[in-house]
């Protein structure tokens, strides 16, 4: 999966949706020290929600292509 770095939410990687325009449903990933991924939706990170929900994910850092 291709992801691009963003400074949003103290640094996340946003899933590439094939355009430069972001959609509310785009997933934004962050990684822990062991390479485990979790994600939040773009809309949750850019809205007025002070505590966006992060979802655990089965992907690991090695499953991503970083741009």
Short mmCIF file of C-alpha atoms in Angstrom, two decimals:
data_model
loop_
_atom_site.label_atom_id
_atom_site.label_comp_id
_atom_site.label_asym_id
_atom_site.label_seq_id
_atom_site.Cartn_x
_atom_site.Cartn_y
_atom_site.Cartn_z
CA UNK A 1 0.00 0.00 0.00
CA UNK A 2 1.40 3.39 -1.00
CA UNK A 3 1.30 6.05 1.73
CA UNK A 4 2.57 9.63 1.82
CA UNK A 5 3.86 11.49 4.87
CA UNK A 6 1.86 14.36 6.32
CA UNK A 7 2.52 16.57 9.33
CA UNK A 8 -1.15 16.17 10.27
CA UNK A 9 -1.66 14.93 13.86
CA UNK A 10 2.06 15.13 14.71
CA UNK A 11 3.02 13.07 11.67
CA UNK A 12 1.03 10.35 9.92
CA UNK A 13 1.17 8.53 6.60
CA UNK A 14 -1.95 9.00 4.45
CA UNK A 15 -3.04 6.24 2.09
CA UNK A 16 -2.64 7.35 -1.53
CA UNK A 17 -6.07 7.53 -3.17
CA UNK A 18 -4.75 8.35 -6.66
CA UNK A 19 -5.41 12.10 -6.43
CA UNK A 20 -3.96 15.08 -4.59
CA UNK A 21 -7.35 15.78 -3.02
CA UNK A 22 -8.04 14.15 0.33
CA UNK A 23 -11.33 12.44 1.10
CA UNK A 24 -12.87 12.20 4.58
CA UNK A 25 -12.60 8.40 4.36
CA UNK A 26 -8.84 8.31 3.63
CA UNK A 27 -6.95 6.29 6.21
CA UNK A 28 -4.08 7.92 8.10
CA UNK A 29 -1.57 5.48 9.56
CA UNK A 30 0.90 5.73 12.41
CA UNK A 31 3.30 3.07 13.62
CA UNK A 32 4.54 1.96 17.01
CA UNK A 33 8.15 1.08 17.87
CA UNK A 34 7.54 -2.55 16.78
CA UNK A 35 6.28 -1.58 13.31
CA UNK A 36 2.60 -2.23 14.02
CA UNK A 37 0.16 0.03 12.17
CA UNK A 38 -2.98 1.70 13.42
CA UNK A 39 -5.16 4.16 11.56
CA UNK A 40 -7.64 6.98 11.97
CA UNK A 41 -9.84 8.49 9.29
CA UNK A 42 -8.74 11.76 7.68
CA UNK A 43 -12.04 13.41 8.66
CA UNK A 44 -11.45 12.56 12.34
CA UNK A 45 -7.98 14.09 12.31
CA UNK A 46 -8.98 17.29 10.54
CA UNK A 47 -12.31 17.92 12.27
CA UNK A 48 -12.99 19.40 15.66
CA UNK A 49 -12.72 16.02 17.42
CA UNK A 50 -10.14 16.52 20.23
CA UNK A 51 -9.66 12.74 20.64
CA UNK A 52 -9.89 10.92 17.29
CA UNK A 53 -10.40 7.18 17.41
CA UNK A 54 -7.45 5.05 16.29
CA UNK A 55 -8.12 1.55 15.00
CA UNK A 56 -5.73 -1.37 15.32
CA UNK A 57 -4.70 -2.90 12.02
CA UNK A 58 -3.19 -6.16 10.82
CA UNK A 59 -0.64 -4.42 8.60
CA UNK A 60 2.96 -3.99 9.62
CA UNK A 61 5.44 -1.34 8.50
CA UNK A 62 6.97 -3.76 5.98
CA UNK A 63 3.60 -3.96 4.14
CA UNK A 64 3.77 -0.28 3.10
CA UNK A 65 5.55 1.67 0.37
CA UNK A 66 6.49 5.10 1.67
CA UNK A 67 6.53 8.21 -0.52
#
